[in-house]
Amino acid sequence: MEWLLLLFFLPFVLTMMFFNWLEEKLFNFRDREKLGEGEQLLLEKKYADAQTFFTEKLKYFPKSAKAYLLRSKANLMLQNYFSALYDIEQSISFDNTVGEAYIIKGKVLYQLKEYDKAFLEFDKADWYFRSENPETLRWRGMARYCIGQIDNAIIDFNRAVILGDEDSAFILKTKFEYLKNKY
């Protein structure tokens, strides 16, 4: 009896799995083709236009991790921190393998003065980038400084300097005065 039931449902399950896989591939292919204009708006620093563009695209591609990520960038630059946080969490829920998403989420949390959570996000981003991204190391160092891990922050800033980050070098030269004044 169990075999008969299994033989009846197995083709159905396999068909559903195939169509889900096919839908995901088609959405990813279409996303790459259609988001270039919005990325150009971000490069030109037209953040409000970019936000509108990605909002429109998300109506057609509601599962697009990249569209949520890019709209999150636009919201971050417009200082819409809670909208940026929502968007980046949506992006991560659809694709949690993008290190840049964790950097953006960390920046948003940092701006909201949630330094402990920001540090964790920068740490995740550093894991994805294998300690080869100076921006991640700088931001993680800044978060560490804010939660009182001064020695570890200096290590992160020094690693970022080795990778060519001039902002980290400036922070180290001014003995954190830049961070004290800015944040």
mmCIF file of C-alpha atoms in Angstrom:
data_model
loop_
_atom_site.group_PDB
_atom_site.id
_atom_site.type_symbol
_atom_site.label_atom_id
_atom_site.label_comp_id
_atom_site.label_asym_id
_atom_site.label_seq_id
_atom_site.Cartn_x
_atom_site.Cartn_y
_atom_site.Cartn_z
ATOM 1 C CA MET A 1 0.000 0.000 0.000
ATOM 2 C CA GLU A 2 2.809 2.410 0.897
ATOM 3 C CA TRP A 3 4.563 1.718 -2.405
ATOM 4 C CA LEU A 4 1.444 2.513 -4.349
ATOM 5 C CA LEU A 5 1.032 5.776 -2.466
ATOM 6 C CA LEU A 6 4.702 6.625 -3.042
ATOM 7 C CA LEU A 7 4.452 5.882 -6.775
ATOM 8 C CA PHE A 8 1.391 8.104 -7.011
ATOM 9 C CA PHE A 9 2.931 11.158 -5.279
ATOM 10 C CA LEU A 10 6.521 10.891 -6.500
ATOM 11 C CA PRO A 11 5.856 12.248 -10.022
ATOM 12 C CA PHE A 12 3.853 15.105 -8.533
ATOM 13 C CA VAL A 13 6.624 16.064 -6.100
ATOM 14 C CA LEU A 14 9.316 15.842 -8.776
ATOM 15 C CA THR A 15 7.244 17.970 -11.159
ATOM 16 C CA MET A 16 6.729 20.651 -8.495
ATOM 17 C CA MET A 17 10.438 20.668 -7.673
ATOM 18 C CA PHE A 18 11.310 21.075 -11.349
ATOM 19 C CA PHE A 19 8.917 24.005 -11.854
ATOM 20 C CA ASN A 20 10.142 25.748 -8.696
ATOM 21 C CA TRP A 21 13.717 25.380 -9.917
ATOM 22 C CA LEU A 22 12.766 26.637 -13.376
ATOM 23 C CA GLU A 23 10.909 29.656 -11.953
ATOM 24 C CA GLU A 24 13.899 30.604 -9.810
ATOM 25 C CA LYS A 25 16.277 30.373 -12.762
ATOM 26 C CA LEU A 26 14.009 32.470 -14.978
ATOM 27 C CA PHE A 27 13.624 35.167 -12.322
ATOM 28 C CA ASN A 28 17.371 35.325 -11.768
ATOM 29 C CA PHE A 29 17.991 35.594 -15.513
ATOM 30 C CA ARG A 30 15.426 38.375 -15.909
ATOM 31 C CA ASP A 31 16.773 40.228 -12.864
ATOM 32 C CA ARG A 32 20.227 40.509 -14.393
ATOM 33 C CA GLU A 33 18.780 41.920 -17.578
ATOM 34 C CA LYS A 34 16.488 44.501 -16.011
ATOM 35 C CA LEU A 35 18.358 46.042 -13.032
ATOM 36 C CA GLY A 36 21.202 47.733 -14.893
ATOM 37 C CA GLU A 37 19.383 51.038 -15.236
ATOM 38 C CA GLY A 38 18.807 51.179 -11.469
ATOM 39 C CA GLU A 39 22.449 50.383 -10.772
ATOM 40 C CA GLN A 40 23.393 53.268 -13.048
ATOM 41 C CA LEU A 41 21.106 55.568 -11.050
ATOM 42 C CA LEU A 42 22.915 54.503 -7.881
ATOM 43 C CA LEU A 43 26.290 55.248 -9.474
ATOM 44 C CA GLU A 44 25.038 58.691 -10.509
ATOM 45 C CA LYS A 45 23.873 59.271 -6.905
ATOM 46 C CA LYS A 46 20.225 59.661 -7.907
ATOM 47 C CA TYR A 47 19.041 57.742 -4.901
ATOM 48 C CA ALA A 48 15.369 58.769 -4.927
ATOM 49 C CA ASP A 49 15.055 57.778 -8.585
ATOM 50 C CA ALA A 50 16.845 54.497 -7.876
ATOM 51 C CA GLN A 51 14.520 53.758 -4.978
ATOM 52 C CA THR A 52 11.504 54.333 -7.225
ATOM 53 C CA PHE A 53 13.023 52.206 -9.978
ATOM 54 C CA PHE A 54 13.666 49.231 -7.680
ATOM 55 C CA THR A 55 10.221 49.560 -6.093
ATOM 56 C CA GLU A 56 8.712 49.194 -9.571
ATOM 57 C CA LYS A 57 10.922 46.205 -10.381
ATOM 58 C CA LEU A 58 9.951 44.501 -7.138
ATOM 59 C CA LYS A 59 6.315 44.582 -8.238
ATOM 60 C CA TYR A 60 7.265 42.252 -11.104
ATOM 61 C CA PHE A 61 10.030 40.317 -9.331
ATOM 62 C CA PRO A 62 8.967 40.053 -5.680
ATOM 63 C CA LYS A 63 11.597 37.401 -4.937
ATOM 64 C CA SER A 64 14.566 39.344 -6.324
ATOM 65 C CA ALA A 65 17.305 39.422 -3.705
ATOM 66 C CA LYS A 66 19.364 41.767 -5.837
ATOM 67 C CA ALA A 67 16.546 44.297 -6.271
ATOM 68 C CA TYR A 68 15.992 44.360 -2.507
ATOM 69 C CA LEU A 69 19.733 44.772 -1.949
ATOM 70 C CA LEU A 70 19.984 47.685 -4.352
ATOM 71 C CA ARG A 71 16.851 49.365 -3.004
ATOM 72 C CA SER A 72 18.345 48.974 0.450
ATOM 73 C CA LYS A 73 21.446 50.840 -0.735
ATOM 74 C CA ALA A 74 19.266 53.655 -2.041
ATOM 75 C CA ASN A 75 17.325 53.822 1.226
ATOM 76 C CA LEU A 76 20.552 53.850 3.225
ATOM 77 C CA MET A 77 21.861 56.801 1.242
ATOM 78 C CA LEU A 78 18.502 58.581 1.683
ATOM 79 C CA GLN A 79 18.793 57.900 5.435
ATOM 80 C CA ASN A 80 15.613 55.814 5.458
ATOM 81 C CA TYR A 81 17.240 53.409 7.878
ATOM 82 C CA PHE A 82 14.238 51.299 8.806
ATOM 83 C CA SER A 83 13.226 50.873 5.163
ATOM 84 C CA ALA A 84 16.815 49.947 4.341
ATOM 85 C CA LEU A 85 16.827 47.412 7.173
ATOM 86 C CA TYR A 86 13.590 45.831 5.940
ATOM 87 C CA ASP A 87 14.889 45.628 2.374
ATOM 88 C CA ILE A 88 18.221 44.119 3.321
ATOM 89 C CA GLU A 89 16.565 41.526 5.541
ATOM 90 C CA GLN A 90 14.308 40.591 2.614
ATOM 91 C CA SER A 91 17.367 40.319 0.371
ATOM 92 C CA ILE A 92 19.161 38.083 2.866
ATOM 93 C CA SER A 93 16.073 35.898 3.249
ATOM 94 C CA PHE A 94 16.122 35.187 -0.495
ATOM 95 C CA ASP A 95 19.919 34.868 -0.859
ATOM 96 C CA ASN A 96 22.090 34.707 2.242
ATOM 97 C CA THR A 97 25.374 34.185 0.393
ATOM 98 C CA VAL A 98 26.044 37.796 -0.615
ATOM 99 C CA GLY A 99 28.673 39.393 1.617
ATOM 100 C CA GLU A 100 27.731 42.900 0.503
ATOM 101 C CA ALA A 101 24.268 42.437 2.023
ATOM 102 C CA TYR A 102 25.802 41.953 5.456
ATOM 103 C CA ILE A 103 27.898 45.096 5.018
ATOM 104 C CA ILE A 104 24.791 47.123 4.217
ATOM 105 C CA LYS A 105 22.874 45.626 7.126
ATOM 106 C CA GLY A 106 25.788 46.393 9.428
ATOM 107 C CA LYS A 107 25.941 50.002 8.195
ATOM 108 C CA VAL A 108 22.233 50.451 8.836
ATOM 109 C CA LEU A 109 22.512 49.017 12.332
ATOM 110 C CA TYR A 110 25.573 51.182 12.965
ATOM 111 C CA GLN A 111 23.613 54.288 11.975
ATOM 112 C CA LEU A 112 20.831 53.187 14.331
ATOM 113 C CA LYS A 113 23.506 52.957 17.072
ATOM 114 C CA GLU A 114 23.035 49.215 17.530
ATOM 115 C CA TYR A 115 26.758 48.587 17.571
ATOM 116 C CA ASP A 116 26.649 45.004 18.930
ATOM 117 C CA LYS A 117 24.359 43.856 16.136
ATOM 118 C CA ALA A 118 26.325 45.859 13.565
ATOM 119 C CA PHE A 119 29.527 44.149 14.680
ATOM 120 C CA LEU A 120 27.933 40.724 14.142
ATOM 121 C CA GLU A 121 26.842 41.657 10.627
ATOM 122 C CA PHE A 122 30.295 42.995 9.728
ATOM 123 C CA ASP A 123 31.778 39.806 11.136
ATOM 124 C CA LYS A 124 29.520 37.742 8.844
ATOM 125 C CA ALA A 125 30.543 39.903 5.886
ATOM 126 C CA ASP A 126 34.205 39.421 6.786
ATOM 127 C CA TRP A 127 33.664 35.672 6.785
ATOM 128 C CA TYR A 128 32.175 35.828 3.267
ATOM 129 C CA PHE A 129 35.005 38.030 2.006
ATOM 130 C CA ARG A 130 37.666 35.915 3.779
ATOM 131 C CA SER A 131 39.245 39.034 5.360
ATOM 132 C CA GLU A 132 40.092 40.423 1.922
ATOM 133 C CA ASN A 133 37.677 43.384 1.891
ATOM 134 C CA PRO A 134 39.107 46.525 3.542
ATOM 135 C CA GLU A 135 35.700 48.220 3.809
ATOM 136 C CA THR A 136 34.373 45.334 5.895
ATOM 137 C CA LEU A 137 37.391 45.417 8.163
ATOM 138 C CA ARG A 138 37.125 49.203 8.643
ATOM 139 C CA TRP A 139 33.447 49.073 9.520
ATOM 140 C CA ARG A 140 33.967 46.120 11.832
ATOM 141 C CA GLY A 141 36.770 48.055 13.501
ATOM 142 C CA MET A 142 34.477 51.045 13.937
ATOM 143 C CA ALA A 143 31.792 48.843 15.498
ATOM 144 C CA ARG A 144 34.371 47.217 17.752
ATOM 145 C CA TYR A 145 35.585 50.627 18.855
ATOM 146 C CA CYS A 146 32.021 51.612 19.778
ATOM 147 C CA ILE A 147 31.493 48.490 21.896
ATOM 148 C CA GLY A 148 34.805 48.930 23.662
ATOM 149 C CA GLN A 149 37.020 46.379 21.905
ATOM 150 C CA ILE A 150 39.795 48.888 21.195
ATOM 151 C CA ASP A 151 42.647 46.385 20.694
ATOM 152 C CA ASN A 152 40.649 44.289 18.226
ATOM 153 C CA ALA A 153 39.505 47.443 16.449
ATOM 154 C CA ILE A 154 43.138 48.469 15.936
ATOM 155 C CA ILE A 155 43.887 45.018 14.497
ATOM 156 C CA ASP A 156 40.994 45.386 12.028
ATOM 157 C CA PHE A 157 42.113 48.891 11.019
ATOM 158 C CA ASN A 158 45.694 47.686 10.497
ATOM 159 C CA ARG A 159 44.477 44.808 8.308
ATOM 160 C CA ALA A 160 42.409 47.259 6.266
ATOM 161 C CA VAL A 161 45.456 49.534 5.866
ATOM 162 C CA ILE A 162 47.488 46.589 4.586
ATOM 163 C CA LEU A 163 44.739 45.992 2.000
ATOM 164 C CA GLY A 164 44.973 49.630 0.912
ATOM 165 C CA ASP A 165 42.208 51.405 2.854
ATOM 166 C CA GLU A 166 43.158 55.050 3.351
ATOM 167 C CA ASP A 167 40.207 55.790 5.629
ATOM 168 C CA SER A 168 41.462 53.235 8.143
ATOM 169 C CA ALA A 169 44.917 54.798 7.985
ATOM 170 C CA PHE A 170 43.374 58.192 8.725
ATOM 171 C CA ILE A 171 41.417 56.794 11.679
ATOM 172 C CA LEU A 172 44.586 55.259 13.110
ATOM 173 C CA LYS A 173 46.618 58.453 12.584
ATOM 174 C CA THR A 174 44.081 60.617 14.372
ATOM 175 C CA LYS A 175 43.861 58.153 17.266
ATOM 176 C CA PHE A 176 40.126 57.687 16.777
ATOM 177 C CA GLU A 177 39.335 61.426 16.953
ATOM 178 C CA TYR A 178 37.567 61.058 13.620
ATOM 179 C CA LEU A 179 35.222 58.442 15.087
ATOM 180 C CA LYS A 180 34.625 60.431 18.271
ATOM 181 C CA ASN A 181 33.679 63.561 16.319
ATOM 182 C CA LYS A 182 31.661 61.933 13.560
ATOM 183 C CA TYR A 183 29.618 59.453 15.546
#
